[in-house]
């Protein structure tokens, strides 16, 4: 049997593997009772993000429970906004709140250059690496567009009215913010690699809300800059709701892409294989609300339609949610591990 890290690294470099590596978005989180325990100890989500010992503890919990192949660093994409001079609070049952959002040209003066503000996260990375030397490790950043959505909106909204107003009325101001965030995110991602991460994921949660013709200009082009700067280190791109943009994303040739459940798996995998790109996804996380027999047969039906599973990392198309039963997650992971993968 291969060691998980060897499996993960071989997979990233397109070398031989016994089965695809498995990890899940938001694998550490509120659906796990042990996470809730540690979070209580930390007193707040933010303390948890900035406490290397406790953050390492929660990052390792899903590895211990499900024997996953890779950890994802425990932190939040919004820590970087705070590091750039825009404070963020996390309210229970509400989500992130920015009381002084970035809305106008004069807010540009508030932006701080990113340097060593997130060294505690780098410390977490070193602890995870030391405590789980045999597992892969994924670092992450938010895409500049998605970070800007939070910085400008100040909270989760469905209409993105403030950032869209800025985009159409003061595009130079928005560009200034995105350039600033791109420099910060590139630097932070490089620091994560230097601290021991094997690859970087860019989360573009709000990219799917851009008009089709503006996606490249306001989101993908900034992600591409980051991908170029981090080369030869592998970067995965995840845009939620990316269905109609897939060709544009594939054309930028990142090491990997992650797709949600709105995209066709078999067709997208063929396109990725032709371009030597890894594809991660795309089961609906709510599938885990079905009975294990039911979701196992849906998984088999989906995977059996594919004749060649090369370059495919089977996973969910977005993060695990607090109401998902951890015993279902265990059966999901077991089922994927035991599947008869067609690899060449
Ligand atoms: O296990 C992991 O995936 C690692 C840690 C991680 C978290 N957030 C922890 C978290 C990662 C990689 C993220 C990324 C993140 N954060 C994204 C991009 C991916 C995505 O989900 O689309 C976004 C948009 C955020 C911003 C964010 N953080 C929101 C909108 C929220 C509130 C919504 C919610 O689910 O509560 C958070 C909070 C958050 N980030 C929690 C966790 C475990 C819950 C906080 C808690 O314990 O109360």
Tab-separated table of C-alpha atoms and ligand atoms in Angstrom:
chain	number	residue	atom	x	y	z
A	1	UNK	CA	0.000	0.000	0.000
A	2	UNK	CA	1.218	3.487	-0.844
A	3	UNK	CA	1.700	6.111	1.853
A	4	UNK	CA	-0.874	8.934	1.530
A	5	UNK	CA	1.720	11.628	0.851
A	6	UNK	CA	3.456	9.557	-1.798
A	7	UNK	CA	0.049	8.941	-3.395
A	8	UNK	CA	-0.771	12.660	-3.250
A	9	UNK	CA	2.583	13.829	-4.646
A	10	UNK	CA	2.614	11.162	-7.359
A	11	UNK	CA	-0.889	12.170	-8.355
A	12	UNK	CA	0.125	15.861	-8.553
A	13	UNK	CA	3.079	14.966	-10.792
A	14	UNK	CA	1.087	12.475	-12.941
A	15	UNK	CA	3.080	9.467	-11.793
A	16	UNK	CA	1.852	6.028	-10.824
A	17	UNK	CA	-0.767	5.700	-8.050
A	18	UNK	CA	-2.717	2.742	-6.587
A	19	UNK	CA	-5.934	4.808	-6.288
A	20	UNK	CA	-6.719	8.546	-6.419
A	21	UNK	CA	-5.975	10.549	-3.263
A	22	UNK	CA	-9.002	11.732	-1.276
A	23	UNK	CA	-9.691	14.899	0.708
A	24	UNK	CA	-12.808	17.064	1.083
A	25	UNK	CA	-13.429	20.813	1.191
A	26	UNK	CA	-14.230	21.976	4.753
A	27	UNK	CA	-13.200	18.551	6.027
A	28	UNK	CA	-12.440	20.224	9.370
A	29	UNK	CA	-15.579	21.935	10.611
A	30	UNK	CA	-18.778	22.051	12.589
A	31	UNK	CA	-20.180	18.683	11.426
A	32	UNK	CA	-17.457	17.030	13.590
A	33	UNK	CA	-18.125	16.900	17.360
A	34	UNK	CA	-14.361	16.996	18.036
A	35	UNK	CA	-14.124	20.264	16.051
A	36	UNK	CA	-16.879	21.806	18.207
A	37	UNK	CA	-14.931	20.766	21.314
A	38	UNK	CA	-11.723	22.447	20.156
A	39	UNK	CA	-13.631	25.497	18.963
A	40	UNK	CA	-15.094	25.848	22.457
A	41	UNK	CA	-11.584	25.815	23.874
A	42	UNK	CA	-10.541	28.541	21.416
A	43	UNK	CA	-13.577	30.691	22.426
A	44	UNK	CA	-14.029	32.062	18.905
A	45	UNK	CA	-13.508	31.014	15.306
A	46	UNK	CA	-10.957	33.781	14.804
A	47	UNK	CA	-8.908	32.708	17.830
A	48	UNK	CA	-8.964	29.199	16.380
A	49	UNK	CA	-7.579	30.444	13.043
A	50	UNK	CA	-4.739	32.328	14.743
A	51	UNK	CA	-3.787	29.680	17.362
A	52	UNK	CA	-1.297	27.313	15.673
A	53	UNK	CA	-1.677	24.479	18.240
A	54	UNK	CA	-5.483	24.451	18.109
A	55	UNK	CA	-5.633	25.055	14.344
A	56	UNK	CA	-3.271	22.106	13.832
A	57	UNK	CA	-5.449	20.001	16.133
A	58	UNK	CA	-8.604	20.625	14.065
A	59	UNK	CA	-6.773	20.165	10.758
A	60	UNK	CA	-5.692	16.687	11.893
A	61	UNK	CA	-9.113	15.594	13.231
A	62	UNK	CA	-10.602	14.556	9.858
A	63	UNK	CA	-7.332	12.777	8.912
A	64	UNK	CA	-7.543	10.673	12.064
A	65	UNK	CA	-11.234	9.982	11.691
A	66	UNK	CA	-11.403	9.180	7.952
A	67	UNK	CA	-7.789	8.351	7.099
A	68	UNK	CA	-7.691	10.990	4.350
A	69	UNK	CA	-4.695	11.452	2.046
A	70	UNK	CA	-4.215	15.183	2.558
A	71	UNK	CA	-4.841	17.876	5.120
A	72	UNK	CA	-6.024	21.361	4.305
A	73	UNK	CA	-4.508	24.104	6.411
A	74	UNK	CA	-6.992	25.330	8.987
A	75	UNK	CA	-7.588	29.065	8.581
A	76	UNK	CA	-9.969	31.198	6.505
A	77	UNK	CA	-9.608	33.038	3.197
A	78	UNK	CA	-10.737	36.227	4.959
A	79	UNK	CA	-7.713	36.314	7.293
A	80	UNK	CA	-5.875	37.916	4.375
A	81	UNK	CA	-8.355	40.803	4.102
A	82	UNK	CA	-7.796	41.522	7.759
A	83	UNK	CA	-4.022	41.368	7.204
A	84	UNK	CA	-4.469	43.996	4.472
A	85	UNK	CA	-6.091	46.467	6.873
A	86	UNK	CA	-9.809	45.584	6.632
A	87	UNK	CA	-10.875	43.970	9.960
A	88	UNK	CA	-13.252	40.972	9.798
A	89	UNK	CA	-15.449	39.528	12.557
A	90	UNK	CA	-17.135	36.112	12.404
A	91	UNK	CA	-20.571	36.040	14.027
A	92	UNK	CA	-22.055	32.688	15.007
A	93	UNK	CA	-24.897	31.649	12.695
A	94	UNK	CA	-24.339	34.758	10.536
A	95	UNK	CA	-20.866	34.472	9.014
A	96	UNK	CA	-18.212	37.084	8.317
A	97	UNK	CA	-18.982	40.751	9.053
A	98	UNK	CA	-16.828	43.687	7.974
A	99	UNK	CA	-18.026	46.783	9.792
A	100	UNK	CA	-16.011	49.211	7.681
A	101	UNK	CA	-16.208	47.830	4.167
A	102	UNK	CA	-14.148	49.111	1.234
A	103	UNK	CA	-16.535	51.238	-0.848
A	104	UNK	CA	-14.773	54.303	-2.312
A	105	UNK	CA	-11.497	55.662	-3.680
A	106	UNK	CA	-10.517	57.121	-0.310
A	107	UNK	CA	-10.653	53.601	1.178
A	108	UNK	CA	-7.519	52.817	-0.884
A	109	UNK	CA	-5.515	54.662	1.794
A	110	UNK	CA	-6.586	52.061	4.376
A	111	UNK	CA	-4.955	49.168	2.501
A	112	UNK	CA	-1.807	47.828	4.145
A	113	UNK	CA	0.917	45.913	2.340
A	114	UNK	CA	1.011	42.240	3.283
A	115	UNK	CA	4.175	41.031	4.919
A	116	UNK	CA	4.318	38.812	8.029
A	117	UNK	CA	0.813	39.413	9.419
A	118	UNK	CA	-0.173	35.742	9.009
A	119	UNK	CA	2.937	34.109	10.433
A	120	UNK	CA	0.719	32.239	12.929
A	121	UNK	CA	-0.874	30.403	9.964
A	122	UNK	CA	2.620	29.526	8.708
A	123	UNK	CA	3.332	28.135	12.167
A	124	UNK	CA	0.171	26.000	11.865
A	125	UNK	CA	1.496	24.672	8.557
A	126	UNK	CA	4.812	23.668	10.150
A	127	UNK	CA	2.966	21.926	12.986
A	128	UNK	CA	0.722	20.004	10.577
A	129	UNK	CA	3.752	19.003	8.504
A	130	UNK	CA	5.582	17.747	11.631
A	131	UNK	CA	2.561	15.937	13.051
A	132	UNK	CA	1.386	14.380	9.788
A	133	UNK	CA	4.601	13.854	7.806
A	134	UNK	CA	3.006	11.089	5.713
A	135	UNK	CA	0.041	13.088	4.398
A	136	UNK	CA	-0.241	15.611	1.643
A	137	UNK	CA	-0.969	19.213	2.662
A	138	UNK	CA	-3.018	21.790	0.805
A	139	UNK	CA	-2.620	25.512	1.401
A	140	UNK	CA	-5.161	28.027	0.124
A	141	UNK	CA	-6.059	31.603	-0.650
A	142	UNK	CA	-9.241	33.317	-1.789
A	143	UNK	CA	-9.291	34.629	-5.347
A	144	UNK	CA	-8.806	38.408	-5.432
A	145	UNK	CA	-12.361	38.824	-6.795
A	146	UNK	CA	-13.902	36.723	-3.998
A	147	UNK	CA	-11.847	38.487	-1.329
A	148	UNK	CA	-12.934	41.816	-2.812
A	149	UNK	CA	-16.588	40.691	-2.696
A	150	UNK	CA	-16.326	40.329	1.087
A	151	UNK	CA	-14.198	43.482	1.535
A	152	UNK	CA	-16.723	45.584	-0.402
A	153	UNK	CA	-20.054	43.945	0.547
A	154	UNK	CA	-19.097	43.561	4.208
A	155	UNK	CA	-21.140	40.359	4.569
A	156	UNK	CA	-22.594	37.473	2.569
A	157	UNK	CA	-25.142	38.815	0.077
A	158	UNK	CA	-26.721	37.245	-2.953
A	159	UNK	CA	-26.905	40.353	-5.138
A	160	UNK	CA	-23.356	41.734	-4.682
A	161	UNK	CA	-24.818	45.201	-5.188
A	162	UNK	CA	-21.946	47.214	-3.707
A	163	UNK	CA	-19.125	45.539	-5.612
A	164	UNK	CA	-21.127	45.622	-8.839
A	165	UNK	CA	-21.805	49.328	-8.301
A	166	UNK	CA	-18.064	49.850	-7.837
A	167	UNK	CA	-17.290	47.744	-10.911
A	168	UNK	CA	-19.542	49.825	-13.162
A	169	UNK	CA	-19.052	53.279	-11.605
A	170	UNK	CA	-15.462	53.301	-10.299
A	171	UNK	CA	-13.629	50.478	-12.091
A	172	UNK	CA	-10.185	51.995	-11.311
A	173	UNK	CA	-10.911	51.811	-7.582
A	174	UNK	CA	-11.919	48.159	-7.833
A	175	UNK	CA	-8.844	47.416	-9.934
A	176	UNK	CA	-6.661	49.027	-7.276
A	177	UNK	CA	-8.207	46.778	-4.606
A	178	UNK	CA	-7.825	43.656	-6.783
A	179	UNK	CA	-4.188	44.481	-7.606
A	180	UNK	CA	-3.460	44.958	-3.912
A	181	UNK	CA	-5.144	41.650	-3.007
A	182	UNK	CA	-3.350	39.836	-5.846
A	183	UNK	CA	0.061	40.926	-4.558
A	184	UNK	CA	-0.911	39.949	-0.994
A	185	UNK	CA	-2.413	36.587	-2.001
A	186	UNK	CA	0.606	35.686	-4.153
A	187	UNK	CA	2.988	36.452	-1.317
A	188	UNK	CA	0.923	34.542	1.233
A	189	UNK	CA	0.569	31.513	-1.070
A	190	UNK	CA	4.347	31.484	-1.632
A	191	UNK	CA	4.899	31.656	2.133
A	192	UNK	CA	2.550	28.670	2.573
A	193	UNK	CA	4.518	26.669	0.007
A	194	UNK	CA	7.796	27.611	1.702
A	195	UNK	CA	6.326	26.494	5.052
A	196	UNK	CA	5.546	23.009	3.675
A	197	UNK	CA	2.326	22.965	1.591
A	198	UNK	CA	2.362	20.636	-1.421
A	199	UNK	CA	-0.081	22.677	-3.502
A	200	UNK	CA	-2.356	25.720	-3.310
A	201	UNK	CA	-6.110	25.970	-3.899
A	202	UNK	CA	-7.605	29.270	-4.997
A	203	UNK	CA	-11.214	29.586	-3.814
A	204	UNK	CA	-13.285	31.753	-6.133
A	205	UNK	CA	-16.611	31.315	-4.399
A	206	UNK	CA	-18.214	34.369	-6.034
A	207	UNK	CA	-16.705	34.146	-9.541
A	208	UNK	CA	-19.918	32.596	-10.843
A	209	UNK	CA	-21.783	35.845	-10.166
A	210	UNK	CA	-19.870	37.813	-12.792
A	211	UNK	CA	-21.405	38.376	-16.223
A	212	UNK	CA	-19.962	35.850	-18.703
A	213	UNK	CA	-17.989	38.477	-20.615
A	214	UNK	CA	-16.481	39.981	-17.456
A	215	UNK	CA	-15.324	36.792	-15.707
A	216	UNK	CA	-11.874	36.811	-17.258
A	217	UNK	CA	-11.322	40.526	-16.765
A	218	UNK	CA	-12.374	40.713	-13.091
A	219	UNK	CA	-11.580	37.265	-11.737
A	220	UNK	CA	-9.706	34.753	-13.880
A	221	UNK	CA	-6.948	37.117	-15.045
A	222	UNK	CA	-5.949	37.861	-11.432
A	223	UNK	CA	-5.954	34.145	-10.571
A	224	UNK	CA	-3.820	33.504	-13.622
A	225	UNK	CA	-1.240	36.029	-12.408
A	226	UNK	CA	-1.018	34.111	-9.132
A	227	UNK	CA	-0.697	30.766	-10.953
A	228	UNK	CA	2.143	32.178	-13.078
A	229	UNK	CA	3.985	33.623	-10.076
A	230	UNK	CA	3.811	30.352	-8.130
A	231	UNK	CA	5.077	28.151	-10.981
A	232	UNK	CA	6.304	25.366	-10.885
A	233	UNK	CA	4.224	24.736	-7.746
A	234	UNK	CA	0.809	23.225	-8.497
A	235	UNK	CA	-2.253	25.454	-8.093
A	236	UNK	CA	-5.898	24.292	-8.201
A	237	UNK	CA	-8.637	26.708	-9.243
A	238	UNK	CA	-12.136	26.414	-7.824
A	239	UNK	CA	-14.777	28.785	-9.143
A	240	UNK	CA	-18.222	28.023	-7.762
A	241	UNK	CA	-20.794	28.070	-10.561
A	242	UNK	CA	-18.065	27.800	-13.209
A	243	UNK	CA	-20.069	25.723	-15.685
A	244	UNK	CA	-20.188	28.288	-18.481
A	245	UNK	CA	-16.614	29.473	-17.887
A	246	UNK	CA	-14.954	26.042	-17.940
A	247	UNK	CA	-13.289	26.493	-21.322
A	248	UNK	CA	-11.758	29.790	-20.227
A	249	UNK	CA	-10.461	28.240	-17.013
A	250	UNK	CA	-9.034	25.180	-18.794
A	251	UNK	CA	-7.337	27.467	-21.353
A	252	UNK	CA	-5.247	29.031	-18.569
A	253	UNK	CA	-3.762	25.529	-17.922
A	254	UNK	CA	-3.615	25.425	-14.126
A	255	UNK	CA	-2.326	22.190	-12.512
A	256	UNK	CA	-5.852	21.397	-11.404
A	257	UNK	CA	-9.420	22.600	-11.382
A	258	UNK	CA	-12.235	21.816	-9.034
A	259	UNK	CA	-15.831	21.828	-10.245
A	260	UNK	CA	-19.177	21.948	-8.476
A	261	UNK	CA	-22.198	19.743	-9.240
A	262	UNK	CA	-23.499	21.991	-12.011
A	263	UNK	CA	-20.745	20.770	-14.364
A	264	UNK	CA	-20.775	17.523	-16.378
A	265	UNK	CA	-18.134	15.206	-14.879
A	266	UNK	CA	-17.347	12.846	-17.774
A	267	UNK	CA	-17.121	15.533	-20.457
A	268	UNK	CA	-15.054	17.891	-18.260
A	269	UNK	CA	-12.687	15.078	-17.277
A	270	UNK	CA	-12.021	14.287	-20.947
A	271	UNK	CA	-11.170	17.934	-21.605
A	272	UNK	CA	-8.900	18.027	-18.556
A	273	UNK	CA	-7.129	14.808	-19.520
A	274	UNK	CA	-6.451	16.192	-22.995
A	275	UNK	CA	-4.776	19.205	-21.361
A	276	UNK	CA	-2.934	17.336	-18.587
A	277	UNK	CA	-5.032	19.063	-15.921
A	278	UNK	CA	-6.232	17.374	-12.720
A	279	UNK	CA	-9.980	17.482	-12.103
A	280	UNK	CA	-11.486	17.470	-8.617
A	281	UNK	CA	-15.167	17.166	-7.765
A	282	UNK	CA	-18.072	17.180	-8.295
A	283	UNK	CA	-20.557	15.272	-6.146
A	284	UNK	CA	-23.292	17.370	-4.572
A	285	UNK	CA	-22.484	17.636	-0.823
A	286	UNK	CA	-26.219	17.128	-0.140
A	287	UNK	CA	-25.858	13.650	-1.640
A	288	UNK	CA	-24.559	12.673	1.804
A	289	UNK	CA	-28.046	13.352	3.191
A	290	UNK	CA	-29.254	10.242	1.318
A	291	UNK	CA	-28.941	6.770	2.835
A	292	UNK	CA	-25.465	5.245	2.340
A	293	UNK	CA	-26.835	2.569	-0.028
A	294	UNK	CA	-28.476	5.237	-2.138
A	295	UNK	CA	-25.431	7.518	-2.370
A	296	UNK	CA	-23.107	4.569	-3.005
A	297	UNK	CA	-25.161	3.525	-6.021
A	298	UNK	CA	-25.300	7.105	-7.357
A	299	UNK	CA	-21.515	7.311	-7.049
A	300	UNK	CA	-21.042	3.967	-8.819
A	301	UNK	CA	-23.403	4.934	-11.630
A	302	UNK	CA	-21.537	8.195	-12.131
A	303	UNK	CA	-18.051	6.693	-12.017
A	304	UNK	CA	-18.925	3.618	-14.110
A	305	UNK	CA	-19.759	5.886	-17.054
A	306	UNK	CA	-16.116	6.945	-17.199
A	307	UNK	CA	-13.744	4.534	-18.914
A	308	UNK	CA	-10.492	6.192	-17.839
A	309	UNK	CA	-10.202	7.793	-14.401
A	310	UNK	CA	-6.697	9.231	-14.892
A	311	UNK	CA	-6.206	12.739	-13.464
A	312	UNK	CA	-9.422	12.518	-11.465
A	313	UNK	CA	-9.634	13.319	-7.743
A	314	UNK	CA	-13.063	12.131	-6.549
A	315	UNK	CA	-14.616	14.527	-4.052
A	316	UNK	CA	-17.537	16.813	-3.280
A	317	UNK	CA	-18.178	19.881	-5.418
A	318	UNK	CA	-18.167	22.227	-2.413
A	319	UNK	CA	-17.634	22.157	1.332
A	320	UNK	CA	-19.104	19.790	3.915
A	321	UNK	CA	-21.971	21.423	5.824
A	322	UNK	CA	-22.727	21.414	9.567
A	323	UNK	CA	-25.841	19.213	9.154
A	324	UNK	CA	-23.994	16.332	7.428
A	325	UNK	CA	-23.628	13.119	9.470
A	326	UNK	CA	-19.919	12.263	9.969
A	327	UNK	CA	-20.751	8.532	9.706
A	328	UNK	CA	-21.972	9.209	6.151
A	329	UNK	CA	-18.732	11.019	5.380
A	330	UNK	CA	-16.831	7.947	6.624
A	331	UNK	CA	-18.864	5.657	4.325
A	332	UNK	CA	-18.437	8.057	1.394
A	333	UNK	CA	-14.651	8.051	1.817
A	334	UNK	CA	-14.543	4.246	2.278
A	335	UNK	CA	-16.654	3.741	-0.808
A	336	UNK	CA	-14.379	5.907	-2.941
A	337	UNK	CA	-11.252	4.180	-1.651
A	338	UNK	CA	-12.658	0.734	-2.456
A	339	UNK	CA	-13.946	1.660	-5.952
A	340	UNK	CA	-12.460	-0.196	-8.902
A	341	UNK	CA	-10.509	2.729	-10.422
A	342	UNK	CA	-9.520	2.471	-14.078
A	343	UNK	CA	-6.042	3.978	-14.146
A	344	UNK	CA	-3.292	3.605	-16.703
B	1	LIG	O1	-11.378	22.320	6.319
B	1	LIG	C1	-11.183	23.295	5.543
B	1	LIG	O2	-11.707	23.376	4.425
B	1	LIG	C2	-10.176	24.348	5.958
B	1	LIG	C3	-10.604	25.587	6.470
B	1	LIG	C4	-11.466	26.559	5.692
B	1	LIG	C5	-12.487	27.328	6.293
B	1	LIG	N1	-12.958	28.229	5.385
B	1	LIG	C6	-12.922	27.169	7.678
B	1	LIG	C7	-14.174	27.788	8.116
B	1	LIG	C8	-11.371	26.985	4.364
B	1	LIG	C9	-10.487	26.466	3.271
B	1	LIG	C10	-12.307	28.045	4.197
B	1	LIG	C11	-12.459	28.795	2.935
B	1	LIG	C12	-13.479	29.835	2.854
B	1	LIG	N2	-13.863	30.704	3.824
B	1	LIG	C13	-14.171	30.157	1.678
B	1	LIG	C14	-13.969	29.524	0.319
B	1	LIG	C15	-14.582	28.202	0.160
B	1	LIG	C16	-16.069	28.214	0.203
B	1	LIG	O3	-16.603	27.696	1.198
B	1	LIG	O4	-16.683	28.715	-0.743
B	1	LIG	C17	-15.049	31.207	1.971
B	1	LIG	C18	-16.018	31.878	1.022
B	1	LIG	C19	-14.829	31.565	3.337
B	1	LIG	C20	-15.477	32.656	4.095
B	1	LIG	C21	-16.275	32.151	5.210
B	1	LIG	N3	-15.748	31.592	6.347
B	1	LIG	C22	-17.670	32.161	5.328
B	1	LIG	C23	-18.629	32.689	4.269
B	1	LIG	C24	-17.972	31.602	6.562
B	1	LIG	C25	-19.327	31.518	7.180
B	1	LIG	C26	-20.205	30.541	6.552
B	1	LIG	C27	-20.180	29.281	7.328
B	1	LIG	O5	-20.066	28.201	6.736
B	1	LIG	O6	-20.296	29.414	8.572
B	1	LIG	C28	-16.754	31.205	7.179
B	1	LIG	C29	-16.603	30.529	8.472
B	1	LIG	C30	-15.805	29.271	8.497
B	1	LIG	N4	-14.654	29.027	7.790
B	1	LIG	C31	-16.088	28.129	9.323
B	1	LIG	C32	-15.050	27.211	9.087
B	1	LIG	C33	-14.850	25.873	9.747
B	1	LIG	C34	-17.201	28.012	10.322
B	1	LIG	C35	-16.822	28.824	11.499
B	1	LIG	C36	-17.233	28.316	12.819
B	1	LIG	O7	-16.635	27.360	13.354
B	1	LIG	O8	-18.142	28.931	13.360
